[in-house]
Amino acid sequence: MAAASAARKRVAVLISGRGSNMAALIEAAKAADYPAAIVLVVADRPQAAGLGRAREAGIATAIVDYRAFADDRDAFERALDAQLHAHAIELICLAGFMRLLTPAFVQRWRGRMLNIHPALLPLFKGLNTHRRALEAGVKRHGATVHFVVPEMDCGPIIAQDSVPVLEGDTEDSLAQRVLEVEHRLYPQALRLVADGRARFAAPGNETPPGYQP
Ligand code: GRF
């Protein structure tokens, strides 16, 4: 008899906008053998379109409106933590979440918080990645899922995939091609983390397999 499968990891997806990556994660998590369940979607603004998609999918949603906290990032994160705690969240997926999180928050979630970035990191950190890729004349562009560390768009890479940059590409056509990659990549990366095959290891803190002191 097959061993009982381990409990699915409880995941919150944090969004600011349309939530297409969130939707891809929700879709993937419907598979019977998927090791994670999307149990909460949190938006930092009430008009985030992804909230509606999450509700339609029957997922609990919460709004932690950044404007209500003015410049008090600690208070914003306390409100966020309260939501995460209330839903017993074990892993966080940032998916188009436009707030920078404090080092203290990131540290608390070290190895348990993922982000998707629309570029082949370490190339093109930050915003406007597709425009910058076109300006740089790269032949390939893509997307990266990584563990979150305090420095923006850094952190150990979990999964990465690329697409060709085609003659005549515009920012929009390239963004669309990369987005299709994102929708495949994020569910794959979350699977790797949720079933323990990808783990955060601080550089210099790893024990090579089979190592004997
Ligand atoms: C994606 O391109 C993601 O890589 C970036 O922000 C965009 C969010 O899109 N971080 P969506 O809200 O998931 O549709």
mmCIF file with all atom_site columns, C-alpha atoms and ligand atoms in Angstrom:
data_model
loop_
_atom_site.group_PDB
_atom_site.id
_atom_site.type_symbol
_atom_site.label_atom_id
_atom_site.label_alt_id
_atom_site.label_comp_id
_atom_site.label_asym_id
_atom_site.label_entity_id
_atom_site.label_seq_id
_atom_site.pdbx_PDB_ins_code
_atom_site.Cartn_x
_atom_site.Cartn_y
_atom_site.Cartn_z
_atom_site.occupancy
_atom_site.B_iso_or_equiv
_atom_site.pdbx_formal_charge
_atom_site.auth_seq_id
_atom_site.auth_comp_id
_atom_site.auth_asym_id
_atom_site.auth_atom_id
_atom_site.pdbx_PDB_model_num
ATOM   1   C CA . MET A 1 1   ? 0.000   0.000  0.000   1.00 0.00 ? 1   MET A CA 1
ATOM   2   C CA . ALA A 1 2   ? 1.282   3.455  -0.848  1.00 0.00 ? 2   ALA A CA 1
ATOM   3   C CA . ALA A 1 3   ? 2.342   5.549  2.120   1.00 0.00 ? 3   ALA A CA 1
ATOM   4   C CA . ALA A 1 4   ? -0.105  8.299  3.046   1.00 0.00 ? 4   ALA A CA 1
ATOM   5   C CA . SER A 1 5   ? 0.985   11.483 1.288   1.00 0.00 ? 5   SER A CA 1
ATOM   6   C CA . ALA A 1 6   ? 2.325   14.247 3.502   1.00 0.00 ? 6   ALA A CA 1
ATOM   7   C CA . ALA A 1 7   ? -0.037  17.110 4.259   1.00 0.00 ? 7   ALA A CA 1
ATOM   8   C CA . ARG A 1 8   ? -0.059  19.785 1.603   1.00 0.00 ? 8   ARG A CA 1
ATOM   9   C CA . LYS A 1 9   ? 1.808   22.951 2.479   1.00 0.00 ? 9   LYS A CA 1
ATOM   10  C CA . ARG A 1 10  ? -0.506  25.888 3.144   1.00 0.00 ? 10  ARG A CA 1
ATOM   11  C CA . VAL A 1 11  ? 0.361   28.724 0.768   1.00 0.00 ? 11  VAL A CA 1
ATOM   12  C CA . ALA A 1 12  ? -0.550  32.419 0.650   1.00 0.00 ? 12  ALA A CA 1
ATOM   13  C CA . VAL A 1 13  ? -0.125  34.289 -2.640  1.00 0.00 ? 13  VAL A CA 1
ATOM   14  C CA . LEU A 1 14  ? 0.566   38.020 -2.321  1.00 0.00 ? 14  LEU A CA 1
ATOM   15  C CA . ILE A 1 15  ? -0.527  40.187 -5.243  1.00 0.00 ? 15  ILE A CA 1
ATOM   16  C CA . SER A 1 16  ? -0.916  43.814 -6.264  1.00 0.00 ? 16  SER A CA 1
ATOM   17  C CA . GLY A 1 17  ? -2.506  43.508 -9.697  1.00 0.00 ? 17  GLY A CA 1
ATOM   18  C CA . ARG A 1 18  ? -4.081  41.202 -12.257 1.00 0.00 ? 18  ARG A CA 1
ATOM   19  C CA . GLY A 1 19  ? -2.939  37.965 -10.609 1.00 0.00 ? 19  GLY A CA 1
ATOM   20  C CA . SER A 1 20  ? -2.290  35.770 -13.636 1.00 0.00 ? 20  SER A CA 1
ATOM   21  C CA . ASN A 1 21  ? 0.555   33.962 -11.854 1.00 0.00 ? 21  ASN A CA 1
ATOM   22  C CA . MET A 1 22  ? -1.695  33.540 -8.829  1.00 0.00 ? 22  MET A CA 1
ATOM   23  C CA . ALA A 1 23  ? -4.304  31.966 -11.122 1.00 0.00 ? 23  ALA A CA 1
ATOM   24  C CA . ALA A 1 24  ? -1.665  29.600 -12.555 1.00 0.00 ? 24  ALA A CA 1
ATOM   25  C CA . LEU A 1 25  ? -0.733  28.497 -9.034  1.00 0.00 ? 25  LEU A CA 1
ATOM   26  C CA . ILE A 1 26  ? -4.388  27.970 -8.089  1.00 0.00 ? 26  ILE A CA 1
ATOM   27  C CA . GLU A 1 27  ? -4.908  25.900 -11.229 1.00 0.00 ? 27  GLU A CA 1
ATOM   28  C CA . ALA A 1 28  ? -1.813  23.762 -10.649 1.00 0.00 ? 28  ALA A CA 1
ATOM   29  C CA . ALA A 1 29  ? -2.778  23.121 -7.022  1.00 0.00 ? 29  ALA A CA 1
ATOM   30  C CA . LYS A 1 30  ? -5.984  21.435 -8.181  1.00 0.00 ? 30  LYS A CA 1
ATOM   31  C CA . ALA A 1 31  ? -3.955  18.360 -9.158  1.00 0.00 ? 31  ALA A CA 1
ATOM   32  C CA . ALA A 1 32  ? -4.427  15.552 -6.660  1.00 0.00 ? 32  ALA A CA 1
ATOM   33  C CA . ASP A 1 33  ? -0.676  15.020 -6.285  1.00 0.00 ? 33  ASP A CA 1
ATOM   34  C CA . TYR A 1 34  ? 0.267   18.690 -5.916  1.00 0.00 ? 34  TYR A CA 1
ATOM   35  C CA . PRO A 1 35  ? 2.127   19.173 -2.605  1.00 0.00 ? 35  PRO A CA 1
ATOM   36  C CA . ALA A 1 36  ? 0.754   22.658 -1.850  1.00 0.00 ? 36  ALA A CA 1
ATOM   37  C CA . ALA A 1 37  ? -2.681  24.194 -1.382  1.00 0.00 ? 37  ALA A CA 1
ATOM   38  C CA . ILE A 1 38  ? -3.377  27.854 -2.107  1.00 0.00 ? 38  ILE A CA 1
ATOM   39  C CA . VAL A 1 39  ? -5.464  28.806 0.907   1.00 0.00 ? 39  VAL A CA 1
ATOM   40  C CA . LEU A 1 40  ? -5.140  32.608 0.959   1.00 0.00 ? 40  LEU A CA 1
ATOM   41  C CA . VAL A 1 41  ? -4.642  35.479 -1.456  1.00 0.00 ? 41  VAL A CA 1
ATOM   42  C CA . VAL A 1 42  ? -3.594  38.812 0.025   1.00 0.00 ? 42  VAL A CA 1
ATOM   43  C CA . ALA A 1 43  ? -3.588  42.066 -1.931  1.00 0.00 ? 43  ALA A CA 1
ATOM   44  C CA . ASP A 1 44  ? -2.017  45.328 -0.804  1.00 0.00 ? 44  ASP A CA 1
ATOM   45  C CA . ARG A 1 45  ? -4.683  47.323 -2.659  1.00 0.00 ? 45  ARG A CA 1
ATOM   46  C CA . PRO A 1 46  ? -8.444  46.772 -2.864  1.00 0.00 ? 46  PRO A CA 1
ATOM   47  C CA . GLN A 1 47  ? -8.634  47.222 -6.637  1.00 0.00 ? 47  GLN A CA 1
ATOM   48  C CA . ALA A 1 48  ? -6.211  44.376 -7.434  1.00 0.00 ? 48  ALA A CA 1
ATOM   49  C CA . ALA A 1 49  ? -7.992  42.472 -10.215 1.00 0.00 ? 49  ALA A CA 1
ATOM   50  C CA . GLY A 1 50  ? -6.625  39.161 -8.977  1.00 0.00 ? 50  GLY A CA 1
ATOM   51  C CA . LEU A 1 51  ? -8.849  39.357 -5.885  1.00 0.00 ? 51  LEU A CA 1
ATOM   52  C CA . GLY A 1 52  ? -11.926 38.689 -8.001  1.00 0.00 ? 52  GLY A CA 1
ATOM   53  C CA . ARG A 1 53  ? -10.274 35.717 -9.676  1.00 0.00 ? 53  ARG A CA 1
ATOM   54  C CA . ALA A 1 54  ? -9.312  34.284 -6.297  1.00 0.00 ? 54  ALA A CA 1
ATOM   55  C CA . ARG A 1 55  ? -12.840 34.688 -4.929  1.00 0.00 ? 55  ARG A CA 1
ATOM   56  C CA . GLU A 1 56  ? -14.269 32.984 -8.022  1.00 0.00 ? 56  GLU A CA 1
ATOM   57  C CA . ALA A 1 57  ? -11.933 30.082 -7.314  1.00 0.00 ? 57  ALA A CA 1
ATOM   58  C CA . GLY A 1 58  ? -13.267 29.886 -3.766  1.00 0.00 ? 58  GLY A CA 1
ATOM   59  C CA . ILE A 1 59  ? -10.016 30.980 -2.116  1.00 0.00 ? 59  ILE A CA 1
ATOM   60  C CA . ALA A 1 60  ? -10.036 33.170 1.010   1.00 0.00 ? 60  ALA A CA 1
ATOM   61  C CA . THR A 1 61  ? -8.890  36.716 0.282   1.00 0.00 ? 61  THR A CA 1
ATOM   62  C CA . ALA A 1 62  ? -7.655  39.576 2.428   1.00 0.00 ? 62  ALA A CA 1
ATOM   63  C CA . ILE A 1 63  ? -6.770  43.168 1.696   1.00 0.00 ? 63  ILE A CA 1
ATOM   64  C CA . VAL A 1 64  ? -3.988  44.789 3.661   1.00 0.00 ? 64  VAL A CA 1
ATOM   65  C CA . ASP A 1 65  ? -4.212  48.239 2.121   1.00 0.00 ? 65  ASP A CA 1
ATOM   66  C CA . TYR A 1 66  ? -0.776  49.851 2.148   1.00 0.00 ? 66  TYR A CA 1
ATOM   67  C CA . ARG A 1 67  ? -2.345  53.329 2.084   1.00 0.00 ? 67  ARG A CA 1
ATOM   68  C CA . ALA A 1 68  ? -3.920  52.736 5.491   1.00 0.00 ? 68  ALA A CA 1
ATOM   69  C CA . PHE A 1 69  ? -0.438  52.435 6.995   1.00 0.00 ? 69  PHE A CA 1
ATOM   70  C CA . ALA A 1 70  ? 1.110   55.521 5.379   1.00 0.00 ? 70  ALA A CA 1
ATOM   71  C CA . ASP A 1 71  ? 4.868   55.064 5.785   1.00 0.00 ? 71  ASP A CA 1
ATOM   72  C CA . ASP A 1 72  ? 4.708   52.638 8.688   1.00 0.00 ? 72  ASP A CA 1
ATOM   73  C CA . ARG A 1 73  ? 6.046   49.467 7.089   1.00 0.00 ? 73  ARG A CA 1
ATOM   74  C CA . ASP A 1 74  ? 6.200   47.649 10.440  1.00 0.00 ? 74  ASP A CA 1
ATOM   75  C CA . ALA A 1 75  ? 2.497   48.242 11.056  1.00 0.00 ? 75  ALA A CA 1
ATOM   76  C CA . PHE A 1 76  ? 1.706   47.108 7.489   1.00 0.00 ? 76  PHE A CA 1
ATOM   77  C CA . GLU A 1 77  ? 3.660   43.905 8.054   1.00 0.00 ? 77  GLU A CA 1
ATOM   78  C CA . ARG A 1 78  ? 2.041   43.283 11.449  1.00 0.00 ? 78  ARG A CA 1
ATOM   79  C CA . ALA A 1 79  ? -1.335  43.389 9.697   1.00 0.00 ? 79  ALA A CA 1
ATOM   80  C CA . LEU A 1 80  ? 0.009   41.071 6.999   1.00 0.00 ? 80  LEU A CA 1
ATOM   81  C CA . ASP A 1 81  ? 1.427   38.695 9.611   1.00 0.00 ? 81  ASP A CA 1
ATOM   82  C CA . ALA A 1 82  ? -1.944  38.600 11.367  1.00 0.00 ? 82  ALA A CA 1
ATOM   83  C CA . GLN A 1 83  ? -3.579  37.357 8.157   1.00 0.00 ? 83  GLN A CA 1
ATOM   84  C CA . LEU A 1 84  ? -0.855  34.803 7.516   1.00 0.00 ? 84  LEU A CA 1
ATOM   85  C CA . HIS A 1 85  ? -1.086  33.558 11.079  1.00 0.00 ? 85  HIS A CA 1
ATOM   86  C CA . ALA A 1 86  ? -4.895  33.367 11.007  1.00 0.00 ? 86  ALA A CA 1
ATOM   87  C CA . HIS A 1 87  ? -4.663  31.038 7.999   1.00 0.00 ? 87  HIS A CA 1
ATOM   88  C CA . ALA A 1 88  ? -1.729  28.978 9.351   1.00 0.00 ? 88  ALA A CA 1
ATOM   89  C CA . ILE A 1 89  ? 0.371   29.823 6.309   1.00 0.00 ? 89  ILE A CA 1
ATOM   90  C CA . GLU A 1 90  ? 3.581   27.849 5.761   1.00 0.00 ? 90  GLU A CA 1
ATOM   91  C CA . LEU A 1 91  ? 4.815   29.248 2.438   1.00 0.00 ? 91  LEU A CA 1
ATOM   92  C CA . ILE A 1 92  ? 4.401   32.632 0.728   1.00 0.00 ? 92  ILE A CA 1
ATOM   93  C CA . CYS A 1 93  ? 4.451   33.204 -3.036  1.00 0.00 ? 93  CYS A CA 1
ATOM   94  C CA . LEU A 1 94  ? 4.946   36.802 -4.134  1.00 0.00 ? 94  LEU A CA 1
ATOM   95  C CA . ALA A 1 95  ? 3.272   37.197 -7.516  1.00 0.00 ? 95  ALA A CA 1
ATOM   96  C CA . GLY A 1 96  ? 3.425   40.728 -8.827  1.00 0.00 ? 96  GLY A CA 1
ATOM   97  C CA . PHE A 1 97  ? 3.446   42.075 -5.261  1.00 0.00 ? 97  PHE A CA 1
ATOM   98  C CA . MET A 1 98  ? 4.710   45.638 -5.476  1.00 0.00 ? 98  MET A CA 1
ATOM   99  C CA . ARG A 1 99  ? 5.688   46.307 -1.828  1.00 0.00 ? 99  ARG A CA 1
ATOM   100 C CA . LEU A 1 100 ? 9.245   46.005 -0.583  1.00 0.00 ? 100 LEU A CA 1
ATOM   101 C CA . LEU A 1 101 ? 9.250   43.929 2.588   1.00 0.00 ? 101 LEU A CA 1
ATOM   102 C CA . THR A 1 102 ? 11.486  44.776 5.544   1.00 0.00 ? 102 THR A CA 1
ATOM   103 C CA . PRO A 1 103 ? 14.595  42.672 6.240   1.00 0.00 ? 103 PRO A CA 1
ATOM   104 C CA . ALA A 1 104 ? 12.986  41.529 9.506   1.00 0.00 ? 104 ALA A CA 1
ATOM   105 C CA . PHE A 1 105 ? 9.910   40.181 7.696   1.00 0.00 ? 105 PHE A CA 1
ATOM   106 C CA . VAL A 1 106 ? 12.054  38.541 5.015   1.00 0.00 ? 106 VAL A CA 1
ATOM   107 C CA . GLN A 1 107 ? 14.246  36.978 7.687   1.00 0.00 ? 107 GLN A CA 1
ATOM   108 C CA . ARG A 1 108 ? 11.238  35.503 9.474   1.00 0.00 ? 108 ARG A CA 1
ATOM   109 C CA . TRP A 1 109 ? 10.146  33.862 6.219   1.00 0.00 ? 109 TRP A CA 1
ATOM   110 C CA . ARG A 1 110 ? 13.612  32.869 5.057   1.00 0.00 ? 110 ARG A CA 1
ATOM   111 C CA . GLY A 1 111 ? 13.433  29.784 2.875   1.00 0.00 ? 111 GLY A CA 1
ATOM   112 C CA . ARG A 1 112 ? 9.638   29.914 2.966   1.00 0.00 ? 112 ARG A CA 1
ATOM   113 C CA . MET A 1 113 ? 8.991   32.889 0.654   1.00 0.00 ? 113 MET A CA 1
ATOM   114 C CA . LEU A 1 114 ? 9.283   32.734 -3.146  1.00 0.00 ? 114 LEU A CA 1
ATOM   115 C CA . ASN A 1 115 ? 9.149   35.434 -5.808  1.00 0.00 ? 115 ASN A CA 1
ATOM   116 C CA . ILE A 1 116 ? 8.796   35.369 -9.585  1.00 0.00 ? 116 ILE A CA 1
ATOM   117 C CA . HIS A 1 117 ? 10.768  37.867 -11.614 1.00 0.00 ? 117 HIS A CA 1
ATOM   118 C CA . PRO A 1 118 ? 10.278  38.408 -15.366 1.00 0.00 ? 118 PRO A CA 1
ATOM   119 C CA . ALA A 1 119 ? 13.931  38.143 -16.396 1.00 0.00 ? 119 ALA A CA 1
ATOM   120 C CA . LEU A 1 120 ? 16.836  35.719 -16.326 1.00 0.00 ? 120 LEU A CA 1
ATOM   121 C CA . LEU A 1 121 ? 18.336  36.778 -13.007 1.00 0.00 ? 121 LEU A CA 1
ATOM   122 C CA . PRO A 1 122 ? 20.892  38.029 -12.207 1.00 0.00 ? 122 PRO A CA 1
ATOM   123 C CA . LEU A 1 123 ? 20.196  40.023 -15.389 1.00 0.00 ? 123 LEU A CA 1
ATOM   124 C CA . PHE A 1 124 ? 17.663  42.871 -15.263 1.00 0.00 ? 124 PHE A CA 1
ATOM   125 C CA . LYS A 1 125 ? 16.751  43.165 -11.615 1.00 0.00 ? 125 LYS A CA 1
ATOM   126 C CA . GLY A 1 126 ? 14.048  45.718 -10.866 1.00 0.00 ? 126 GLY A CA 1
ATOM   127 C CA . LEU A 1 127 ? 11.350  47.135 -13.136 1.00 0.00 ? 127 LEU A CA 1
ATOM   128 C CA . ASN A 1 128 ? 10.788  47.355 -16.916 1.00 0.00 ? 128 ASN A CA 1
ATOM   129 C CA . THR A 1 129 ? 12.698  44.158 -17.581 1.00 0.00 ? 129 THR A CA 1
ATOM   130 C CA . HIS A 1 130 ? 11.290  43.560 -21.072 1.00 0.00 ? 130 HIS A CA 1
ATOM   131 C CA . ARG A 1 131 ? 12.153  47.044 -22.297 1.00 0.00 ? 131 ARG A CA 1
ATOM   132 C CA . ARG A 1 132 ? 15.641  46.758 -20.872 1.00 0.00 ? 132 ARG A CA 1
ATOM   133 C CA . ALA A 1 133 ? 16.151  43.317 -22.433 1.00 0.00 ? 133 ALA A CA 1
ATOM   134 C CA . LEU A 1 134 ? 15.180  44.727 -25.840 1.00 0.00 ? 134 LEU A CA 1
ATOM   135 C CA . GLU A 1 135 ? 17.464  47.728 -25.369 1.00 0.00 ? 135 GLU A CA 1
ATOM   136 C CA . ALA A 1 136 ? 20.342  45.472 -24.379 1.00 0.00 ? 136 ALA A CA 1
ATOM   137 C CA . GLY A 1 137 ? 19.817  43.364 -27.514 1.00 0.00 ? 137 GLY A CA 1
ATOM   138 C CA . VAL A 1 138 ? 19.859  40.020 -25.709 1.00 0.00 ? 138 VAL A CA 1
ATOM   139 C CA . LYS A 1 139 ? 19.005  36.950 -27.766 1.00 0.00 ? 139 LYS A CA 1
ATOM   140 C CA . ARG A 1 140 ? 17.158  35.199 -24.946 1.00 0.00 ? 140 ARG A CA 1
ATOM   141 C CA . HIS A 1 141 ? 15.035  36.481 -22.097 1.00 0.00 ? 141 HIS A CA 1
ATOM   142 C CA . GLY A 1 142 ? 12.898  34.689 -19.531 1.00 0.00 ? 142 GLY A CA 1
ATOM   143 C CA . ALA A 1 143 ? 11.707  34.317 -15.982 1.00 0.00 ? 143 ALA A CA 1
ATOM   144 C CA . THR A 1 144 ? 13.128  33.258 -12.638 1.00 0.00 ? 144 THR A CA 1
ATOM   145 C CA . VAL A 1 145 ? 11.615  31.958 -9.405  1.00 0.00 ? 145 VAL A CA 1
ATOM   146 C CA . HIS A 1 146 ? 13.859  32.510 -6.393  1.00 0.00 ? 146 HIS A CA 1
ATOM   147 C CA . PHE A 1 147 ? 13.812  32.501 -2.619  1.00 0.00 ? 147 PHE A CA 1
ATOM   148 C CA . VAL A 1 148 ? 13.373  36.012 -1.241  1.00 0.00 ? 148 VAL A CA 1
ATOM   149 C CA . VAL A 1 149 ? 16.261  37.654 0.597   1.00 0.00 ? 149 VAL A CA 1
ATOM   150 C CA . PRO A 1 150 ? 16.408  41.270 1.801   1.00 0.00 ? 150 PRO A CA 1
ATOM   151 C CA . GLU A 1 151 ? 18.131  42.509 -1.388  1.00 0.00 ? 151 GLU A CA 1
ATOM   152 C CA . MET A 1 152 ? 15.563  42.931 -4.166  1.00 0.00 ? 152 MET A CA 1
ATOM   153 C CA . ASP A 1 153 ? 15.512  40.225 -6.873  1.00 0.00 ? 153 ASP A CA 1
ATOM   154 C CA . CYS A 1 154 ? 18.468  38.402 -5.360  1.00 0.00 ? 154 CYS A CA 1
ATOM   155 C CA . GLY A 1 155 ? 18.314  35.147 -3.448  1.00 0.00 ? 155 GLY A CA 1
ATOM   156 C CA . PRO A 1 156 ? 18.902  31.537 -4.441  1.00 0.00 ? 156 PRO A CA 1
ATOM   157 C CA . ILE A 1 157 ? 17.328  30.582 -7.756  1.00 0.00 ? 157 ILE A CA 1
ATOM   158 C CA . ILE A 1 158 ? 14.828  27.733 -7.664  1.00 0.00 ? 158 ILE A CA 1
ATOM   159 C CA . ALA A 1 159 ? 13.855  27.569 -11.342 1.00 0.00 ? 159 ALA A CA 1
ATOM   160 C CA . GLN A 1 160 ? 14.479  29.507 -14.507 1.00 0.00 ? 160 GLN A CA 1
ATOM   161 C CA . ASP A 1 161 ? 13.397  29.217 -18.121 1.00 0.00 ? 161 ASP A CA 1
ATOM   162 C CA . SER A 1 162 ? 14.006  31.252 -21.239 1.00 0.00 ? 162 SER A CA 1
ATOM   163 C CA . VAL A 1 163 ? 12.406  32.220 -24.559 1.00 0.00 ? 163 VAL A CA 1
ATOM   164 C CA . PRO A 1 164 ? 13.963  33.643 -27.710 1.00 0.00 ? 164 PRO A CA 1
ATOM   165 C CA . VAL A 1 165 ? 13.812  37.365 -28.351 1.00 0.00 ? 165 VAL A CA 1
ATOM   166 C CA . LEU A 1 166 ? 12.455  37.644 -31.891 1.00 0.00 ? 166 LEU A CA 1
ATOM   167 C CA . GLU A 1 167 ? 13.095  40.145 -34.634 1.00 0.00 ? 167 GLU A CA 1
ATOM   168 C CA . GLY A 1 168 ? 10.468  42.878 -34.375 1.00 0.00 ? 168 GLY A CA 1
ATOM   169 C CA . ASP A 1 169 ? 9.504   42.070 -30.770 1.00 0.00 ? 169 ASP A CA 1
ATOM   170 C CA . THR A 1 170 ? 7.871   44.880 -28.828 1.00 0.00 ? 170 THR A CA 1
ATOM   171 C CA . GLU A 1 171 ? 7.822   45.187 -25.072 1.00 0.00 ? 171 GLU A CA 1
ATOM   172 C CA . ASP A 1 172 ? 4.288   43.727 -25.131 1.00 0.00 ? 172 ASP A CA 1
ATOM   173 C CA . SER A 1 173 ? 4.993   40.776 -27.416 1.00 0.00 ? 173 SER A CA 1
ATOM   174 C CA . LEU A 1 174 ? 8.055   39.833 -25.388 1.00 0.00 ? 174 LEU A CA 1
ATOM   175 C CA . ALA A 1 175 ? 6.163   40.243 -22.102 1.00 0.00 ? 175 ALA A CA 1
ATOM   176 C CA . GLN A 1 176 ? 3.445   37.915 -23.388 1.00 0.00 ? 176 GLN A CA 1
ATOM   177 C CA . ARG A 1 177 ? 5.964   35.231 -24.391 1.00 0.00 ? 177 ARG A CA 1
ATOM   178 C CA . VAL A 1 178 ? 7.676   35.468 -20.999 1.00 0.00 ? 178 VAL A CA 1
ATOM   179 C CA . LEU A 1 179 ? 4.351   35.382 -19.156 1.00 0.00 ? 179 LEU A CA 1
ATOM   180 C CA . GLU A 1 180 ? 3.549   32.000 -20.686 1.00 0.00 ? 180 GLU A CA 1
ATOM   181 C CA . VAL A 1 181 ? 6.828   30.732 -19.270 1.00 0.00 ? 181 VAL A CA 1
ATOM   182 C CA . GLU A 1 182 ? 6.011   32.260 -15.874 1.00 0.00 ? 182 GLU A CA 1
ATOM   183 C CA . HIS A 1 183 ? 2.708   30.412 -15.700 1.00 0.00 ? 183 HIS A CA 1
ATOM   184 C CA . ARG A 1 184 ? 4.490   27.073 -16.156 1.00 0.00 ? 184 ARG A CA 1
ATOM   185 C CA . LEU A 1 185 ? 7.537   27.907 -14.084 1.00 0.00 ? 185 LEU A CA 1
ATOM   186 C CA . TYR A 1 186 ? 5.949   29.155 -10.866 1.00 0.00 ? 186 TYR A CA 1
ATOM   187 C CA . PRO A 1 187 ? 3.875   26.003 -10.248 1.00 0.00 ? 187 PRO A CA 1
ATOM   188 C CA . GLN A 1 188 ? 6.965   23.855 -10.945 1.00 0.00 ? 188 GLN A CA 1
ATOM   189 C CA . ALA A 1 189 ? 9.097   25.867 -8.524  1.00 0.00 ? 189 ALA A CA 1
ATOM   190 C CA . LEU A 1 190 ? 6.474   25.831 -5.777  1.00 0.00 ? 190 LEU A CA 1
ATOM   191 C CA . ARG A 1 191 ? 6.207   22.070 -6.195  1.00 0.00 ? 191 ARG A CA 1
ATOM   192 C CA . LEU A 1 192 ? 9.965   21.706 -5.681  1.00 0.00 ? 192 LEU A CA 1
ATOM   193 C CA . VAL A 1 193 ? 9.872   23.771 -2.484  1.00 0.00 ? 193 VAL A CA 1
ATOM   194 C CA . ALA A 1 194 ? 6.674   22.282 -1.082  1.00 0.00 ? 194 ALA A CA 1
ATOM   195 C CA . ASP A 1 195 ? 7.878   18.701 -1.407  1.00 0.00 ? 195 ASP A CA 1
ATOM   196 C CA . GLY A 1 196 ? 11.309  19.573 -0.005  1.00 0.00 ? 196 GLY A CA 1
ATOM   197 C CA . ARG A 1 197 ? 13.391  19.046 -3.146  1.00 0.00 ? 197 ARG A CA 1
ATOM   198 C CA . ALA A 1 198 ? 14.482  22.709 -3.252  1.00 0.00 ? 198 ALA A CA 1
ATOM   199 C CA . ARG A 1 199 ? 15.659  24.192 0.017   1.00 0.00 ? 199 ARG A CA 1
ATOM   200 C CA . PHE A 1 200 ? 17.219  27.457 1.020   1.00 0.00 ? 200 PHE A CA 1
ATOM   201 C CA . ALA A 1 201 ? 20.858  27.108 1.998   1.00 0.00 ? 201 ALA A CA 1
ATOM   202 C CA . ALA A 1 202 ? 22.889  30.147 2.937   1.00 0.00 ? 202 ALA A CA 1
ATOM   203 C CA . PRO A 1 203 ? 26.118  30.231 0.888   1.00 0.00 ? 203 PRO A CA 1
ATOM   204 C CA . GLY A 1 204 ? 28.925  28.490 2.712   1.00 0.00 ? 204 GLY A CA 1
ATOM   205 C CA . ASN A 1 205 ? 26.437  26.746 4.949   1.00 0.00 ? 205 ASN A CA 1
ATOM   206 C CA . GLU A 1 206 ? 25.831  23.681 2.866   1.00 0.00 ? 206 GLU A CA 1
ATOM   207 C CA . THR A 1 207 ? 26.971  20.177 3.517   1.00 0.00 ? 207 THR A CA 1
ATOM   208 C CA . PRO A 1 208 ? 27.867  18.440 0.270   1.00 0.00 ? 208 PRO A CA 1
ATOM   209 C CA . PRO A 1 209 ? 26.021  15.144 -0.199  1.00 0.00 ? 209 PRO A CA 1
ATOM   210 C CA . GLY A 1 210 ? 27.977  12.254 1.229   1.00 0.00 ? 210 GLY A CA 1
ATOM   211 C CA . TYR A 1 211 ? 30.368  14.562 3.071   1.00 0.00 ? 211 TYR A CA 1
ATOM   212 C CA . GLN A 1 212 ? 32.206  12.885 5.962   1.00 0.00 ? 212 GLN A CA 1
ATOM   213 C CA . PRO A 1 213 ? 34.059  15.132 8.445   1.00 0.00 ? 213 PRO A CA 1
HETATM 214 C C1 . GRF B 2 .   ? 4.711   39.141 -13.621 1.00 0.00 ? 1   GRF B C1 1
HETATM 215 O O1 . GRF B 2 .   ? 5.353   39.413 -14.827 1.00 0.00 ? 1   GRF B O1 1
HETATM 216 C C2 . GRF B 2 .   ? 5.711   38.838 -12.545 1.00 0.00 ? 1   GRF B C2 1
HETATM 217 O O2 . GRF B 2 .   ? 6.841   38.172 -13.020 1.00 0.00 ? 1   GRF B O2 1
HETATM 218 C C3 . GRF B 2 .   ? 6.091   40.208 -12.053 1.00 0.00 ? 1   GRF B C3 1
HETATM 219 O O3 . GRF B 2 .   ? 4.898   40.941 -12.083 1.00 0.00 ? 1   GRF B O3 1
HETATM 220 C C4 . GRF B 2 .   ? 4.022   40.398 -13.062 1.00 0.00 ? 1   GRF B C4 1
HETATM 221 C C5 . GRF B 2 .   ? 2.760   40.061 -12.354 1.00 0.00 ? 1   GRF B C5 1
HETATM 222 O O4 . GRF B 2 .   ? 1.765   39.620 -13.235 1.00 0.00 ? 1   GRF B O4 1
HETATM 223 N N1 . GRF B 2 .   ? 6.724   40.122 -10.756 1.00 0.00 ? 1   GRF B N1 1
HETATM 224 P P1 . GRF B 2 .   ? 0.477   38.891 -12.681 1.00 0.00 ? 1   GRF B P1 1
HETATM 225 O O5 . GRF B 2 .   ? -0.157  39.826 -11.646 1.00 0.00 ? 1   GRF B O5 1
HETATM 226 O O6 . GRF B 2 .   ? 0.902   37.590 -12.059 1.00 0.00 ? 1   GRF B O6 1
HETATM 227 O O7 . GRF B 2 .   ? -0.415  38.692 -13.851 1.00 0.00 ? 1   GRF B O7 1
#
